[in-house]
């Protein structure tokens, strides 16, 4: 068992400090001596017992993102504990090998609590993965991506007005494992990079700056059946990527940089235009082009493992069969200046729509899509009313009012990373139904469609079909946008499984 203390560090940064109370069920390692929680290593089949102690001045509850846990161990906001209290989680690790993570899920405080530092990675291993002999130990690099802004005296700064909340917080610096200007020494051989986007809202377009493709081993819920290469990979908040990075043949002294390349659609088109008009603004705009971290080759070696041709046995058949039998349940995304909604409503505890009641031990098909103005009177009105609040001039507001009447979809709408708690899902299809072709061309080759996912960005005009099992545990499970500012604005709903 382990104990996690939610507390403040000397700089008033918050931290989930983990320690083993009784072993040897797993290991904990401090990542880079930063504010991040210790990286947990666990094994499929083991029992986990964690006591969370809350030494913060406000309520807190931790959620195990991507782990298949019973409802009472899933960090539902209803279980948040007050300062001074403790909460015991007890469950078995039923997931495949993969990279998961934990972060708070406190009602309307998830964004601020994660921003202040509360987050940690969990690597699960299993026998199927062990047999592959993938790079491990010093050749397996956890990479936790976050963006932050700082005050002049180097303290965390989080100012989010209406405009920032709509787009989601975009920090001025990139942190890797809690450090800015991150660089890591490597040998000239193959590495395994375990990348987690733990940013509040920033979407990355991961690309090697020498133009070589990205070799993908796995995604949120573990290894793919076989490696895939992509020119670049989109990684939204909550998503993970398992990358084979081979530096074989590189000379000592050379460097390799992973960057986030420019793309459109991370913010509403209207905001992207404003940004261009105003000359980009401070810091790193959503969809901007900037380096993430540097790998410096410091040691030459010819001793490197080979990339396996196959990685895991097929894990999709049962899901595909279920998909043919069921009518899809909708997950409809809609946006308004003062609200972000799913299925037409903001989050409310115990407020299940019929489509959100899921029979236990079934597999369900969902369709995730953007629902636009037209049919929604209330939404059209709140948009008109909210423009002043976004800090645009009056003339601008008028122009937008007209644009909205004519189907404001593209102007106001943006990508949302949709996350479902519980077991991972498979993506069956991704239709660019009503996309802006020019914007879409900047992201469309960066989606990994195979493998098991728990979070998926849905760009404007896209319609996705996913299929997901609901086994073992009855109760209330969240699904929401993993843009944490959006989540806290109510872009969250829950399923009642049972
Ligand atoms: Cu990563 Cu409901 O959260
Ligand atoms: Cu989650
Ligand atoms: Cu969102």
Tab-separated table of C-alpha atoms and ligand atoms in Angstrom:
chain	number	residue	atom	x	y	z
A	1	UNK	CA	0.000	0.000	0.000
A	2	UNK	CA	0.968	3.576	-0.487
A	3	UNK	CA	0.172	6.890	1.052
A	4	UNK	CA	-0.314	10.054	-0.944
A	5	UNK	CA	-0.137	13.344	0.841
A	6	UNK	CA	-1.791	16.245	-0.947
A	7	UNK	CA	0.176	19.163	0.383
A	8	UNK	CA	1.867	22.439	-0.425
A	9	UNK	CA	5.589	22.821	-1.049
A	10	UNK	CA	7.568	25.839	0.085
A	11	UNK	CA	6.706	27.864	-3.017
A	12	UNK	CA	3.032	27.251	-2.480
A	13	UNK	CA	3.111	24.848	-5.361
A	14	UNK	CA	1.031	21.795	-4.568
A	15	UNK	CA	2.206	18.249	-4.716
A	16	UNK	CA	0.908	14.712	-4.368
A	17	UNK	CA	3.794	13.257	-2.386
A	18	UNK	CA	3.607	9.472	-2.547
A	19	UNK	CA	5.382	6.948	-0.354
A	20	UNK	CA	5.160	3.196	0.035
A	21	UNK	CA	3.789	2.101	3.362
A	22	UNK	CA	4.029	-1.599	2.754
A	23	UNK	CA	5.699	-3.293	-0.179
A	24	UNK	CA	6.682	-4.724	-2.450
A	25	UNK	CA	3.660	-4.241	-4.728
A	26	UNK	CA	5.199	-1.536	-6.840
A	27	UNK	CA	7.886	1.102	-7.009
A	28	UNK	CA	7.872	4.853	-6.711
A	29	UNK	CA	10.472	7.107	-8.277
A	30	UNK	CA	10.799	10.843	-7.997
A	31	UNK	CA	10.625	12.429	-11.445
A	32	UNK	CA	13.330	14.979	-11.932
A	33	UNK	CA	12.988	16.234	-8.350
A	34	UNK	CA	10.046	18.391	-9.411
A	35	UNK	CA	6.572	19.088	-8.012
A	36	UNK	CA	5.181	16.069	-9.876
A	37	UNK	CA	4.126	13.100	-7.814
A	38	UNK	CA	6.417	10.078	-7.723
A	39	UNK	CA	6.072	7.918	-10.822
A	40	UNK	CA	4.303	4.707	-9.798
A	41	UNK	CA	5.152	1.388	-11.382
A	42	UNK	CA	2.515	-1.271	-10.956
A	43	UNK	CA	1.693	-4.655	-12.459
A	44	UNK	CA	-1.473	-5.999	-13.974
A	45	UNK	CA	-3.312	-8.141	-11.427
A	46	UNK	CA	-1.864	-6.551	-8.325
A	47	UNK	CA	-4.008	-5.063	-5.597
A	48	UNK	CA	-3.535	-1.399	-4.924
A	49	UNK	CA	-4.308	0.285	-1.643
A	50	UNK	CA	-3.732	4.013	-1.452
A	51	UNK	CA	-4.573	6.399	1.334
A	52	UNK	CA	-4.949	9.996	0.215
A	53	UNK	CA	-4.407	12.518	2.996
A	54	UNK	CA	-5.550	16.047	2.338
A	55	UNK	CA	-3.258	18.677	3.827
A	56	UNK	CA	-4.469	21.360	1.427
A	57	UNK	CA	-6.696	24.260	2.461
A	58	UNK	CA	-9.516	23.056	0.181
A	59	UNK	CA	-11.318	19.824	-0.761
A	60	UNK	CA	-9.477	17.297	-2.906
A	61	UNK	CA	-9.949	13.888	-4.473
A	62	UNK	CA	-7.604	11.955	-6.765
A	63	UNK	CA	-8.707	10.141	-9.913
A	64	UNK	CA	-6.747	7.330	-11.629
A	65	UNK	CA	-7.021	8.395	-15.249
A	66	UNK	CA	-7.393	5.381	-17.522
A	67	UNK	CA	-7.463	2.773	-14.766
A	68	UNK	CA	-10.491	0.518	-14.557
A	69	UNK	CA	-11.519	1.127	-10.938
A	70	UNK	CA	-14.757	0.709	-8.974
A	71	UNK	CA	-16.932	3.834	-8.795
A	72	UNK	CA	-15.951	4.612	-5.207
A	73	UNK	CA	-12.248	4.462	-6.134
A	74	UNK	CA	-12.597	6.497	-9.322
A	75	UNK	CA	-12.228	9.964	-7.823
A	76	UNK	CA	-15.785	11.051	-8.477
A	77	UNK	CA	-16.100	14.657	-7.224
A	78	UNK	CA	-18.834	13.544	-4.813
A	79	UNK	CA	-16.113	11.743	-2.801
A	80	UNK	CA	-13.952	14.839	-2.319
A	81	UNK	CA	-12.496	15.062	1.164
A	82	UNK	CA	-12.136	18.172	3.293
A	83	UNK	CA	-8.846	19.511	4.647
A	84	UNK	CA	-7.428	17.149	7.230
A	85	UNK	CA	-9.414	14.132	6.013
A	86	UNK	CA	-8.271	10.892	4.384
A	87	UNK	CA	-9.708	8.655	1.689
A	88	UNK	CA	-8.789	5.039	1.090
A	89	UNK	CA	-8.765	3.597	-2.430
A	90	UNK	CA	-8.616	-0.127	-2.849
A	91	UNK	CA	-8.798	-1.933	-6.162
A	92	UNK	CA	-7.122	-4.424	-8.429
A	93	UNK	CA	-5.156	-3.300	-11.481
A	94	UNK	CA	-7.132	-4.813	-14.355
A	95	UNK	CA	-5.581	-2.720	-17.133
A	96	UNK	CA	-3.108	-3.895	-19.704
A	97	UNK	CA	0.394	-2.536	-19.584
A	98	UNK	CA	0.250	1.159	-20.348
A	99	UNK	CA	0.897	4.679	-19.144
A	100	UNK	CA	-1.838	6.029	-16.911
A	101	UNK	CA	-1.918	8.953	-14.529
A	102	UNK	CA	-3.534	10.435	-11.508
A	103	UNK	CA	-4.754	13.918	-10.879
A	104	UNK	CA	-7.453	15.635	-8.820
A	105	UNK	CA	-11.090	15.606	-9.880
A	106	UNK	CA	-12.385	18.121	-7.381
A	107	UNK	CA	-15.616	19.821	-8.385
A	108	UNK	CA	-14.885	23.068	-10.226
A	109	UNK	CA	-11.292	22.998	-8.968
A	110	UNK	CA	-9.669	20.379	-11.180
A	111	UNK	CA	-7.997	22.965	-13.431
A	112	UNK	CA	-6.557	25.058	-10.605
A	113	UNK	CA	-5.390	22.041	-8.599
A	114	UNK	CA	-3.670	20.369	-11.545
A	115	UNK	CA	-2.145	23.701	-12.504
A	116	UNK	CA	-0.635	24.173	-9.053
A	117	UNK	CA	1.100	20.832	-9.428
A	118	UNK	CA	-1.125	17.915	-8.486
A	119	UNK	CA	-0.455	15.158	-11.035
A	120	UNK	CA	1.581	12.002	-11.377
A	121	UNK	CA	2.260	9.182	-13.830
A	122	UNK	CA	1.496	5.477	-13.398
A	123	UNK	CA	3.254	2.897	-15.542
A	124	UNK	CA	1.632	-0.538	-15.549
A	125	UNK	CA	3.593	-3.546	-16.834
A	126	UNK	CA	2.339	-7.001	-17.782
A	127	UNK	CA	3.703	-10.309	-19.070
A	128	UNK	CA	2.765	-9.671	-22.707
A	129	UNK	CA	4.834	-6.512	-22.716
A	130	UNK	CA	7.762	-8.027	-20.773
A	131	UNK	CA	8.195	-10.647	-23.497
A	132	UNK	CA	8.955	-7.958	-26.100
A	133	UNK	CA	12.117	-6.710	-24.438
A	134	UNK	CA	11.375	-3.078	-25.252
A	135	UNK	CA	13.903	-0.487	-24.058
A	136	UNK	CA	13.639	-0.232	-20.280
A	137	UNK	CA	15.472	1.186	-17.297
A	138	UNK	CA	17.511	4.193	-18.368
A	139	UNK	CA	16.333	3.657	-21.958
A	140	UNK	CA	12.690	4.236	-21.108
A	141	UNK	CA	12.003	7.945	-20.636
A	142	UNK	CA	8.805	9.244	-19.050
A	143	UNK	CA	7.957	12.643	-20.537
A	144	UNK	CA	5.208	14.605	-18.792
A	145	UNK	CA	4.308	17.662	-20.889
A	146	UNK	CA	2.790	20.719	-19.249
A	147	UNK	CA	2.695	24.433	-19.948
A	148	UNK	CA	2.843	27.106	-17.291
A	149	UNK	CA	3.210	30.869	-16.958
A	150	UNK	CA	5.321	32.624	-14.375
A	151	UNK	CA	5.328	35.967	-12.591
A	152	UNK	CA	8.418	38.203	-12.584
A	153	UNK	CA	9.523	36.628	-9.327
A	154	UNK	CA	9.155	33.168	-10.833
A	155	UNK	CA	5.965	32.046	-9.159
A	156	UNK	CA	3.244	30.182	-11.023
A	157	UNK	CA	0.798	32.533	-12.666
A	158	UNK	CA	-2.692	31.452	-13.611
A	159	UNK	CA	-4.784	34.262	-14.945
A	160	UNK	CA	-7.719	33.099	-16.884
A	161	UNK	CA	-10.315	35.635	-17.826
A	162	UNK	CA	-13.345	34.767	-19.882
A	163	UNK	CA	-11.347	34.524	-23.089
A	164	UNK	CA	-8.703	32.196	-21.612
A	165	UNK	CA	-11.333	30.013	-20.048
A	166	UNK	CA	-13.083	29.593	-23.381
A	167	UNK	CA	-9.908	28.460	-25.125
A	168	UNK	CA	-8.407	26.874	-22.040
A	169	UNK	CA	-5.207	27.974	-20.314
A	170	UNK	CA	-2.158	28.300	-22.600
A	171	UNK	CA	1.081	28.787	-20.679
A	172	UNK	CA	4.139	30.743	-21.808
A	173	UNK	CA	6.681	28.033	-21.011
A	174	UNK	CA	6.804	24.314	-21.710
A	175	UNK	CA	7.741	22.110	-18.770
A	176	UNK	CA	8.878	18.515	-19.149
A	177	UNK	CA	8.743	16.491	-15.947
A	178	UNK	CA	8.323	19.770	-14.116
A	179	UNK	CA	11.367	21.529	-15.639
A	180	UNK	CA	11.693	24.238	-18.289
A	181	UNK	CA	14.226	23.962	-21.162
A	182	UNK	CA	14.327	20.237	-20.672
A	183	UNK	CA	17.262	18.334	-22.105
A	184	UNK	CA	18.209	14.711	-21.612
A	185	UNK	CA	21.430	12.873	-22.447
A	186	UNK	CA	20.999	9.724	-24.538
A	187	UNK	CA	23.147	7.037	-26.167
A	188	UNK	CA	23.063	6.329	-29.917
A	189	UNK	CA	20.497	3.539	-29.683
A	190	UNK	CA	16.736	2.909	-29.405
A	191	UNK	CA	14.700	4.478	-26.604
A	192	UNK	CA	11.138	4.209	-25.504
A	193	UNK	CA	9.512	7.579	-24.777
A	194	UNK	CA	6.408	7.478	-22.623
A	195	UNK	CA	4.723	10.799	-23.298
A	196	UNK	CA	1.819	12.131	-21.236
A	197	UNK	CA	0.076	15.391	-21.999
A	198	UNK	CA	-0.750	16.615	-18.489
A	199	UNK	CA	-1.319	20.210	-19.614
A	200	UNK	CA	-4.561	21.898	-18.627
A	201	UNK	CA	-5.650	22.679	-22.179
A	202	UNK	CA	-2.788	22.737	-24.645
A	203	UNK	CA	-2.857	20.380	-27.618
A	204	UNK	CA	0.546	19.477	-29.090
A	205	UNK	CA	1.444	18.473	-32.632
A	206	UNK	CA	4.452	16.291	-31.887
A	207	UNK	CA	7.085	16.201	-34.609
A	208	UNK	CA	10.830	15.500	-34.785
A	209	UNK	CA	12.485	18.647	-36.017
A	210	UNK	CA	14.679	16.779	-38.510
A	211	UNK	CA	11.500	15.709	-40.303
A	212	UNK	CA	11.766	12.003	-39.556
A	213	UNK	CA	8.457	10.264	-38.849
A	214	UNK	CA	7.272	9.301	-35.370
A	215	UNK	CA	7.206	5.558	-34.665
A	216	UNK	CA	4.231	4.840	-32.424
A	217	UNK	CA	4.262	1.798	-30.143
A	218	UNK	CA	1.154	2.542	-28.173
A	219	UNK	CA	-1.488	4.977	-27.011
A	220	UNK	CA	-3.588	5.591	-23.875
A	221	UNK	CA	-4.491	1.977	-23.137
A	222	UNK	CA	-1.210	0.307	-24.051
A	223	UNK	CA	0.573	-1.153	-27.037
A	224	UNK	CA	-0.799	-1.236	-30.575
A	225	UNK	CA	-0.878	-4.587	-32.373
A	226	UNK	CA	2.059	-3.415	-34.499
A	227	UNK	CA	4.169	-0.233	-34.626
A	228	UNK	CA	2.883	2.565	-36.870
A	229	UNK	CA	4.647	5.579	-38.281
A	230	UNK	CA	3.107	9.022	-38.551
A	231	UNK	CA	4.568	12.271	-39.926
A	232	UNK	CA	3.421	13.908	-36.655
A	233	UNK	CA	1.046	13.007	-33.837
A	234	UNK	CA	-1.611	15.217	-32.239
A	235	UNK	CA	-1.562	14.848	-28.449
A	236	UNK	CA	-4.395	16.473	-26.511
A	237	UNK	CA	-4.630	16.887	-22.724
A	238	UNK	CA	-5.118	13.497	-21.063
A	239	UNK	CA	-3.704	11.503	-23.992
A	240	UNK	CA	-0.541	9.368	-23.868
A	241	UNK	CA	1.821	8.252	-26.574
A	242	UNK	CA	4.366	5.449	-26.490
A	243	UNK	CA	7.158	6.225	-28.957
A	244	UNK	CA	10.085	4.228	-30.326
A	245	UNK	CA	12.900	6.749	-30.769
A	246	UNK	CA	16.001	5.310	-32.395
A	247	UNK	CA	19.190	7.391	-32.269
A	248	UNK	CA	21.346	4.618	-33.733
A	249	UNK	CA	24.126	5.908	-35.958
A	250	UNK	CA	24.052	9.413	-34.497
A	251	UNK	CA	27.347	10.957	-33.526
A	252	UNK	CA	28.160	12.040	-30.003
A	253	UNK	CA	27.493	15.767	-29.801
A	254	UNK	CA	24.455	15.703	-32.051
A	255	UNK	CA	21.040	16.705	-30.763
A	256	UNK	CA	17.476	15.757	-31.590
A	257	UNK	CA	14.555	18.039	-30.764
A	258	UNK	CA	10.930	17.128	-30.386
A	259	UNK	CA	8.766	20.095	-31.209
A	260	UNK	CA	5.157	21.081	-31.397
A	261	UNK	CA	4.510	22.141	-34.988
A	262	UNK	CA	1.987	24.767	-36.082
A	263	UNK	CA	-1.631	23.742	-36.629
A	264	UNK	CA	-5.122	25.233	-36.690
A	265	UNK	CA	-8.217	24.316	-34.723
A	266	UNK	CA	-6.909	24.376	-31.134
A	267	UNK	CA	-8.824	27.605	-30.633
A	268	UNK	CA	-11.934	28.957	-32.357
A	269	UNK	CA	-11.179	30.388	-35.780
A	270	UNK	CA	-12.328	33.753	-34.539
A	271	UNK	CA	-9.714	33.667	-31.761
A	272	UNK	CA	-7.011	32.480	-34.161
A	273	UNK	CA	-7.768	35.443	-36.441
A	274	UNK	CA	-7.708	37.890	-33.552
A	275	UNK	CA	-4.384	36.479	-32.515
A	276	UNK	CA	-2.931	37.038	-35.986
A	277	UNK	CA	-4.375	40.575	-36.128
A	278	UNK	CA	-2.811	41.406	-32.780
A	279	UNK	CA	0.534	39.961	-33.760
A	280	UNK	CA	0.475	36.662	-31.933
A	281	UNK	CA	0.348	37.933	-28.365
A	282	UNK	CA	2.674	36.919	-25.555
A	283	UNK	CA	3.943	33.440	-24.957
A	284	UNK	CA	3.056	30.386	-26.968
A	285	UNK	CA	-0.248	30.645	-28.816
A	286	UNK	CA	-2.528	27.622	-29.111
A	287	UNK	CA	-1.386	25.824	-32.262
A	288	UNK	CA	1.965	27.662	-32.347
A	289	UNK	CA	5.338	26.244	-33.378
A	290	UNK	CA	7.930	25.753	-30.618
A	291	UNK	CA	10.431	23.218	-29.268
A	292	UNK	CA	9.404	20.876	-26.439
A	293	UNK	CA	12.673	19.243	-25.370
A	294	UNK	CA	16.131	18.250	-26.552
A	295	UNK	CA	17.836	14.865	-26.558
A	296	UNK	CA	21.639	15.143	-26.644
A	297	UNK	CA	23.586	12.172	-27.879
A	298	UNK	CA	26.515	11.871	-25.486
A	299	UNK	CA	27.543	8.244	-25.921
A	300	UNK	CA	27.999	6.170	-29.077
A	301	UNK	CA	27.065	2.514	-29.052
A	302	UNK	CA	26.125	-0.150	-31.588
A	303	UNK	CA	24.261	-2.158	-29.019
A	304	UNK	CA	20.582	-1.487	-29.667
A	305	UNK	CA	17.462	-3.661	-29.659
A	306	UNK	CA	15.434	-4.030	-32.865
A	307	UNK	CA	11.914	-2.721	-33.268
A	308	UNK	CA	9.509	-5.687	-32.817
A	309	UNK	CA	7.225	-6.333	-35.809
A	310	UNK	CA	4.287	-7.277	-33.635
A	311	UNK	CA	3.535	-5.783	-30.248
A	312	UNK	CA	0.329	-7.264	-28.917
A	313	UNK	CA	-2.455	-9.643	-29.736
A	314	UNK	CA	-5.597	-8.192	-31.311
A	315	UNK	CA	-7.798	-6.550	-28.705
A	316	UNK	CA	-10.655	-5.253	-30.792
A	317	UNK	CA	-12.889	-8.138	-32.039
A	318	UNK	CA	-15.354	-8.119	-29.167
A	319	UNK	CA	-15.728	-4.376	-29.497
A	320	UNK	CA	-16.384	-4.437	-33.200
A	321	UNK	CA	-19.046	-7.081	-32.860
A	322	UNK	CA	-20.870	-5.018	-30.247
A	323	UNK	CA	-20.696	-1.978	-32.470
A	324	UNK	CA	-22.825	-3.665	-35.103
A	325	UNK	CA	-25.570	-4.529	-32.677
A	326	UNK	CA	-26.279	-1.199	-31.007
A	327	UNK	CA	-27.623	2.191	-32.016
A	328	UNK	CA	-25.070	4.857	-31.105
A	329	UNK	CA	-25.547	6.960	-27.996
A	330	UNK	CA	-24.703	10.629	-28.618
A	331	UNK	CA	-21.977	12.666	-26.972
A	332	UNK	CA	-22.842	16.080	-28.381
A	333	UNK	CA	-20.388	18.913	-27.787
A	334	UNK	CA	-21.666	22.477	-27.780
A	335	UNK	CA	-20.054	25.796	-26.932
A	336	UNK	CA	-21.293	29.157	-25.761
A	337	UNK	CA	-19.332	32.063	-24.272
A	338	UNK	CA	-20.585	31.430	-20.751
A	339	UNK	CA	-20.976	27.675	-20.979
A	340	UNK	CA	-19.523	24.515	-22.424
A	341	UNK	CA	-22.022	21.713	-22.678
A	342	UNK	CA	-22.302	18.004	-23.350
A	343	UNK	CA	-25.618	16.631	-24.562
A	344	UNK	CA	-27.054	20.124	-24.181
A	345	UNK	CA	-26.427	20.406	-20.441
A	346	UNK	CA	-23.748	21.406	-17.994
A	347	UNK	CA	-22.610	18.962	-15.328
A	348	UNK	CA	-25.065	18.247	-12.554
A	349	UNK	CA	-24.685	15.484	-10.016
A	350	UNK	CA	-27.359	12.737	-10.311
A	351	UNK	CA	-28.817	14.154	-13.525
A	352	UNK	CA	-28.665	11.246	-15.968
A	353	UNK	CA	-30.321	11.461	-19.358
A	354	UNK	CA	-31.794	8.142	-20.554
A	355	UNK	CA	-28.867	7.840	-22.987
A	356	UNK	CA	-26.480	8.056	-20.040
A	357	UNK	CA	-27.873	5.008	-18.236
A	358	UNK	CA	-25.748	2.055	-19.234
A	359	UNK	CA	-26.517	-1.573	-18.379
A	360	UNK	CA	-23.635	-3.248	-16.529
A	361	UNK	CA	-21.428	-5.668	-18.477
A	362	UNK	CA	-22.396	-4.347	-21.895
A	363	UNK	CA	-20.444	-2.768	-24.717
A	364	UNK	CA	-21.768	0.500	-26.085
A	365	UNK	CA	-21.370	2.454	-29.269
A	366	UNK	CA	-21.069	6.254	-29.049
A	367	UNK	CA	-21.010	9.036	-31.566
A	368	UNK	CA	-19.099	12.163	-30.555
A	369	UNK	CA	-19.800	15.279	-32.589
A	370	UNK	CA	-20.141	19.050	-32.458
A	371	UNK	CA	-23.679	20.272	-32.147
A	372	UNK	CA	-24.074	23.699	-33.671
A	373	UNK	CA	-26.279	26.711	-32.975
A	374	UNK	CA	-29.269	26.594	-35.351
A	375	UNK	CA	-31.728	24.439	-33.512
A	376	UNK	CA	-30.697	25.815	-30.126
A	377	UNK	CA	-32.454	29.073	-29.356
A	378	UNK	CA	-31.031	29.390	-25.894
A	379	UNK	CA	-27.546	28.862	-27.145
A	380	UNK	CA	-27.798	31.456	-29.899
A	381	UNK	CA	-28.986	33.989	-27.394
A	382	UNK	CA	-26.335	33.381	-24.812
A	383	UNK	CA	-23.712	33.747	-27.544
A	384	UNK	CA	-24.954	37.178	-28.553
A	385	UNK	CA	-25.129	38.260	-24.935
A	386	UNK	CA	-21.707	37.013	-24.013
A	387	UNK	CA	-19.623	38.711	-26.675
A	388	UNK	CA	-18.972	41.878	-24.647
A	389	UNK	CA	-17.529	39.712	-21.938
A	390	UNK	CA	-14.905	38.359	-24.272
A	391	UNK	CA	-13.344	41.756	-24.549
A	392	UNK	CA	-13.988	42.365	-28.243
A	393	UNK	CA	-15.014	45.775	-29.547
A	394	UNK	CA	-18.675	46.535	-30.198
A	395	UNK	CA	-18.249	46.368	-33.961
A	396	UNK	CA	-16.709	42.953	-33.651
A	397	UNK	CA	-19.621	41.763	-31.541
A	398	UNK	CA	-22.108	42.800	-34.200
A	399	UNK	CA	-20.238	41.044	-36.918
A	400	UNK	CA	-20.145	37.892	-34.909
A	401	UNK	CA	-23.802	38.063	-34.088
A	402	UNK	CA	-24.485	37.927	-37.811
A	403	UNK	CA	-22.008	35.172	-38.389
A	404	UNK	CA	-23.716	33.075	-35.784
A	405	UNK	CA	-27.106	33.437	-37.369
A	406	UNK	CA	-25.619	31.891	-40.478
A	407	UNK	CA	-24.295	28.829	-38.707
A	408	UNK	CA	-21.493	30.032	-36.497
A	409	UNK	CA	-20.056	26.549	-36.217
A	410	UNK	CA	-16.580	27.154	-37.554
A	411	UNK	CA	-16.052	30.585	-36.020
A	412	UNK	CA	-16.806	29.717	-32.406
A	413	UNK	CA	-16.049	26.058	-32.299
A	414	UNK	CA	-12.769	24.359	-31.363
A	415	UNK	CA	-11.221	20.978	-30.635
A	416	UNK	CA	-12.250	19.237	-27.408
A	417	UNK	CA	-10.398	16.243	-25.963
A	418	UNK	CA	-13.230	13.976	-24.813
A	419	UNK	CA	-12.365	11.565	-22.011
A	420	UNK	CA	-14.462	8.691	-20.685
A	421	UNK	CA	-13.716	7.113	-17.320
A	422	UNK	CA	-13.580	3.362	-16.901
A	423	UNK	CA	-12.298	0.962	-19.515
A	424	UNK	CA	-10.622	2.083	-22.729
A	425	UNK	CA	-12.520	2.353	-26.011
A	426	UNK	CA	-11.695	1.703	-29.639
A	427	UNK	CA	-12.136	4.368	-32.309
A	428	UNK	CA	-14.173	2.917	-35.169
A	429	UNK	CA	-14.299	5.946	-37.422
A	430	UNK	CA	-13.381	9.611	-37.655
A	431	UNK	CA	-15.446	11.468	-40.261
A	432	UNK	CA	-14.437	14.982	-41.305
A	433	UNK	CA	-18.091	15.825	-41.717
A	434	UNK	CA	-18.156	19.629	-41.757
A	435	UNK	CA	-14.514	20.570	-41.397
A	436	UNK	CA	-12.704	23.626	-42.701
A	437	UNK	CA	-10.430	21.815	-45.162
A	438	UNK	CA	-7.536	24.220	-44.835
A	439	UNK	CA	-7.445	23.982	-41.042
A	440	UNK	CA	-8.082	20.252	-41.050
A	441	UNK	CA	-5.159	19.610	-43.369
A	442	UNK	CA	-2.843	20.765	-40.558
A	443	UNK	CA	-3.956	17.989	-38.177
A	444	UNK	CA	-5.499	15.120	-40.118
A	445	UNK	CA	-2.392	12.961	-40.526
A	446	UNK	CA	-1.676	13.060	-36.794
A	447	UNK	CA	-4.346	10.733	-35.398
A	448	UNK	CA	-3.535	7.208	-34.276
A	449	UNK	CA	-6.750	5.306	-34.987
A	450	UNK	CA	-5.764	1.886	-33.693
A	451	UNK	CA	-5.201	0.830	-30.121
A	452	UNK	CA	-7.228	1.432	-27.003
A	453	UNK	CA	-8.002	4.983	-25.992
A	454	UNK	CA	-9.595	6.806	-23.102
A	455	UNK	CA	-9.239	10.351	-24.409
A	456	UNK	CA	-9.660	11.611	-27.947
A	457	UNK	CA	-9.608	15.112	-29.415
A	458	UNK	CA	-12.617	15.924	-31.557
A	459	UNK	CA	-11.804	18.736	-33.967
A	460	UNK	CA	-14.448	21.097	-35.303
A	461	UNK	CA	-16.691	19.393	-37.814
A	462	UNK	CA	-15.542	15.870	-36.966
A	463	UNK	CA	-17.826	12.985	-36.064
A	464	UNK	CA	-16.238	10.049	-34.269
A	465	UNK	CA	-17.605	6.622	-33.518
A	466	UNK	CA	-16.193	4.833	-30.540
A	467	UNK	CA	-17.057	1.574	-28.836
A	468	UNK	CA	-16.500	0.991	-25.135
A	469	UNK	CA	-17.138	-1.782	-22.615
A	470	UNK	CA	-18.745	-1.145	-19.215
A	471	UNK	CA	-17.741	-4.222	-17.250
A	472	UNK	CA	-17.422	-5.170	-13.592
A	473	UNK	CA	-18.354	-2.018	-11.750
A	474	UNK	CA	-21.739	-0.357	-11.322
A	475	UNK	CA	-22.141	3.246	-10.297
A	476	UNK	CA	-21.496	6.734	-11.522
A	477	UNK	CA	-18.582	7.399	-13.890
A	478	UNK	CA	-17.627	10.725	-15.384
A	479	UNK	CA	-17.113	11.633	-18.997
A	480	UNK	CA	-15.928	15.103	-19.907
A	481	UNK	CA	-13.744	17.421	-21.902
A	482	UNK	CA	-10.129	17.099	-20.704
A	483	UNK	CA	-9.502	20.742	-21.425
A	484	UNK	CA	-9.602	21.307	-17.676
A	485	UNK	CA	-10.949	24.850	-17.891
A	486	UNK	CA	-13.834	23.417	-19.914
A	487	UNK	CA	-14.325	20.575	-17.472
A	488	UNK	CA	-14.638	23.033	-14.618
A	489	UNK	CA	-17.081	25.129	-16.670
A	490	UNK	CA	-19.358	22.109	-16.679
A	491	UNK	CA	-18.334	20.324	-19.883
A	492	UNK	CA	-18.763	17.086	-18.010
A	493	UNK	CA	-21.515	14.528	-17.578
A	494	UNK	CA	-21.744	11.160	-15.921
A	495	UNK	CA	-22.904	7.674	-16.837
A	496	UNK	CA	-24.941	5.607	-14.440
A	497	UNK	CA	-23.758	2.054	-14.958
A	498	UNK	CA	-25.915	-0.689	-13.485
B	1	LIG	CU1	-8.065	12.708	-16.443
B	1	LIG	CU2	-11.953	12.659	-15.474
B	1	LIG	O1	-9.997	12.755	-15.890
B	2	LIG	CU1	-10.061	9.886	-16.198
B	3	LIG	CU1	-13.473	21.334	-24.290
